[in-house]
């Protein structure tokens, strides 16, 4: 039996316990705060010079669980983290009800489904988040729309 397998575990089956993994692997796992599912960057992700992820802006997407809008909220989360990987500290998904779908960037509402009358095109959402968290960041072709 290899030395890295815990006793009693079959040699051909890997373990998935956090304690059995190197610290770098554990750092890449998402963090979860009470009451929200939070997708955060790993410890080795690039942040602005001298800034910790906690000091970077936070985006919160509140979605209606009754309407089953989690998948849409998760897709927006993925797009925002891909575009603003250096500018954002985290994107949190906050479950709600009653048809709510809002996006807040650094405490400022940038999209409210009830006010705006629907869901944002991703290019519109990225521009609005950019205007709050990184006004000087170019968005390439999305800027011209």
Tab-separated table of C-alpha atoms in Angstrom:
chain	number	residue	atom	x	y	z
A	1	UNK	CA	0.000	0.000	0.000
A	2	UNK	CA	1.393	3.457	-0.909
A	3	UNK	CA	2.378	5.730	1.956
A	4	UNK	CA	-0.005	8.491	0.830
A	5	UNK	CA	-3.156	6.341	1.271
A	6	UNK	CA	-4.816	6.419	4.710
A	7	UNK	CA	-4.995	3.050	6.399
A	8	UNK	CA	-8.188	1.191	5.608
A	9	UNK	CA	-8.696	2.945	2.245
A	10	UNK	CA	-8.352	0.808	-0.875
A	11	UNK	CA	-5.107	1.551	-2.697
A	12	UNK	CA	-6.860	2.060	-6.035
A	13	UNK	CA	-9.368	4.644	-4.783
A	14	UNK	CA	-8.306	8.268	-4.249
A	15	UNK	CA	-9.313	10.159	-1.166
A	16	UNK	CA	-10.955	13.581	-1.350
A	17	UNK	CA	-10.476	14.789	2.188
A	18	UNK	CA	-9.245	18.371	2.435
A	19	UNK	CA	-6.625	17.384	5.016
A	20	UNK	CA	-5.090	14.938	2.519
A	21	UNK	CA	-4.598	17.641	-0.127
A	22	UNK	CA	-1.816	20.209	-0.338
A	23	UNK	CA	-2.611	23.718	0.869
A	24	UNK	CA	-2.507	25.073	-2.704
A	25	UNK	CA	-5.290	22.699	-3.768
A	26	UNK	CA	-7.441	23.709	-0.799
A	27	UNK	CA	-6.891	27.439	-1.557
A	28	UNK	CA	-8.534	27.066	-4.980
A	29	UNK	CA	-11.789	25.770	-3.532
A	30	UNK	CA	-14.678	28.250	-3.353
A	31	UNK	CA	-15.410	29.817	-0.001
A	32	UNK	CA	-18.912	29.847	1.436
A	33	UNK	CA	-20.251	32.412	3.838
A	34	UNK	CA	-23.409	31.843	5.909
A	35	UNK	CA	-26.578	32.550	3.951
A	36	UNK	CA	-24.887	32.846	0.562
A	37	UNK	CA	-23.033	30.731	-1.909
A	38	UNK	CA	-19.838	32.604	-2.606
A	39	UNK	CA	-17.474	31.960	-5.445
A	40	UNK	CA	-14.155	33.543	-4.587
A	41	UNK	CA	-10.745	33.560	-6.182
A	42	UNK	CA	-8.025	31.290	-4.867
A	43	UNK	CA	-5.185	32.633	-2.773
A	44	UNK	CA	-2.804	32.653	-5.731
A	45	UNK	CA	-5.062	34.756	-7.994
A	46	UNK	CA	-3.760	38.116	-9.132
A	47	UNK	CA	-5.024	41.162	-7.251
A	48	UNK	CA	-4.070	44.804	-7.673
A	49	UNK	CA	-0.710	45.633	-6.109
A	50	UNK	CA	-1.003	45.890	-2.352
A	51	UNK	CA	-4.680	44.876	-2.286
A	52	UNK	CA	-6.057	41.762	-0.680
A	53	UNK	CA	-9.162	40.044	-2.127
A	54	UNK	CA	-11.086	41.375	0.872
A	55	UNK	CA	-10.177	44.939	-0.150
A	56	UNK	CA	-11.374	44.432	-3.740
A	57	UNK	CA	-14.972	45.197	-4.721
A	58	UNK	CA	-17.678	42.599	-4.132
A	59	UNK	CA	-20.553	41.758	-6.462
A	60	UNK	CA	-23.741	40.220	-5.059
A	61	UNK	CA	-26.330	38.610	-7.315
A	62	UNK	CA	-29.651	38.045	-5.562
A	63	UNK	CA	-31.868	35.588	-7.421
A	64	UNK	CA	-35.324	34.072	-6.876
A	65	UNK	CA	-35.231	30.439	-5.826
A	66	UNK	CA	-38.963	30.044	-6.535
A	67	UNK	CA	-38.376	31.096	-10.157
A	68	UNK	CA	-35.336	28.793	-10.391
A	69	UNK	CA	-32.968	31.527	-11.549
A	70	UNK	CA	-29.846	30.008	-9.946
A	71	UNK	CA	-28.437	28.811	-13.268
A	72	UNK	CA	-28.794	32.285	-14.804
A	73	UNK	CA	-27.167	33.857	-11.721
A	74	UNK	CA	-24.319	31.339	-11.862
A	75	UNK	CA	-23.706	32.096	-15.538
A	76	UNK	CA	-23.524	35.837	-14.832
A	77	UNK	CA	-21.128	35.020	-11.977
A	78	UNK	CA	-18.867	33.066	-14.309
A	79	UNK	CA	-18.864	35.851	-16.893
A	80	UNK	CA	-18.095	38.565	-14.335
A	81	UNK	CA	-15.286	36.583	-12.697
A	82	UNK	CA	-13.772	35.839	-16.104
A	83	UNK	CA	-13.890	39.475	-17.218
A	84	UNK	CA	-12.929	41.086	-13.890
A	85	UNK	CA	-10.580	38.424	-12.497
A	86	UNK	CA	-8.132	41.049	-11.220
A	87	UNK	CA	-10.626	43.721	-10.180
A	88	UNK	CA	-13.140	41.737	-8.084
A	89	UNK	CA	-12.627	40.192	-4.677
A	90	UNK	CA	-15.643	37.913	-5.038
A	91	UNK	CA	-19.044	37.370	-6.576
A	92	UNK	CA	-21.675	36.094	-4.146
A	93	UNK	CA	-24.943	34.375	-5.008
A	94	UNK	CA	-27.686	35.289	-2.547
A	95	UNK	CA	-30.935	33.270	-2.663
A	96	UNK	CA	-34.169	35.249	-2.470
A	97	UNK	CA	-37.819	34.917	-3.429
A	98	UNK	CA	-40.711	36.879	-4.871
A	99	UNK	CA	-39.226	37.253	-8.362
A	100	UNK	CA	-36.142	39.138	-7.210
A	101	UNK	CA	-33.089	39.391	-9.457
A	102	UNK	CA	-30.636	42.141	-8.589
A	103	UNK	CA	-26.937	42.709	-9.150
A	104	UNK	CA	-25.005	44.922	-6.753
A	105	UNK	CA	-21.419	46.008	-7.328
A	106	UNK	CA	-19.578	47.333	-4.308
A	107	UNK	CA	-22.901	48.027	-2.562
A	108	UNK	CA	-24.457	49.875	-5.521
A	109	UNK	CA	-27.390	48.315	-7.425
A	110	UNK	CA	-26.387	48.052	-11.083
A	111	UNK	CA	-29.350	45.900	-12.212
A	112	UNK	CA	-32.808	45.273	-10.784
A	113	UNK	CA	-35.111	43.043	-12.822
A	114	UNK	CA	-38.253	44.731	-11.516
A	115	UNK	CA	-37.005	48.232	-12.355
A	116	UNK	CA	-35.320	47.380	-15.661
A	117	UNK	CA	-38.071	45.035	-16.865
A	118	UNK	CA	-36.117	41.819	-17.361
A	119	UNK	CA	-32.616	40.432	-17.398
A	120	UNK	CA	-29.513	42.218	-18.693
A	121	UNK	CA	-27.609	41.315	-21.802
A	122	UNK	CA	-24.182	40.238	-20.581
A	123	UNK	CA	-22.468	43.148	-22.367
A	124	UNK	CA	-24.735	45.641	-20.574
A	125	UNK	CA	-24.130	44.013	-17.201
A	126	UNK	CA	-20.365	43.988	-17.719
A	127	UNK	CA	-20.371	47.693	-18.639
A	128	UNK	CA	-22.405	48.586	-15.542
A	129	UNK	CA	-20.196	46.545	-13.230
A	130	UNK	CA	-17.078	47.965	-14.896
A	131	UNK	CA	-18.354	51.523	-14.379
A	132	UNK	CA	-18.459	50.855	-10.624
A	133	UNK	CA	-15.414	48.641	-9.989
A	134	UNK	CA	-12.925	49.571	-12.735
A	135	UNK	CA	-14.023	52.623	-14.766
A	136	UNK	CA	-10.778	52.730	-16.761
A	137	UNK	CA	-10.873	49.067	-17.826
A	138	UNK	CA	-11.525	48.575	-21.556
A	139	UNK	CA	-14.042	45.873	-22.425
A	140	UNK	CA	-13.018	45.474	-26.046
A	141	UNK	CA	-15.894	44.971	-28.464
A	142	UNK	CA	-18.456	45.283	-25.643
A	143	UNK	CA	-17.639	48.990	-25.302
A	144	UNK	CA	-18.843	49.771	-28.802
A	145	UNK	CA	-22.358	48.409	-28.335
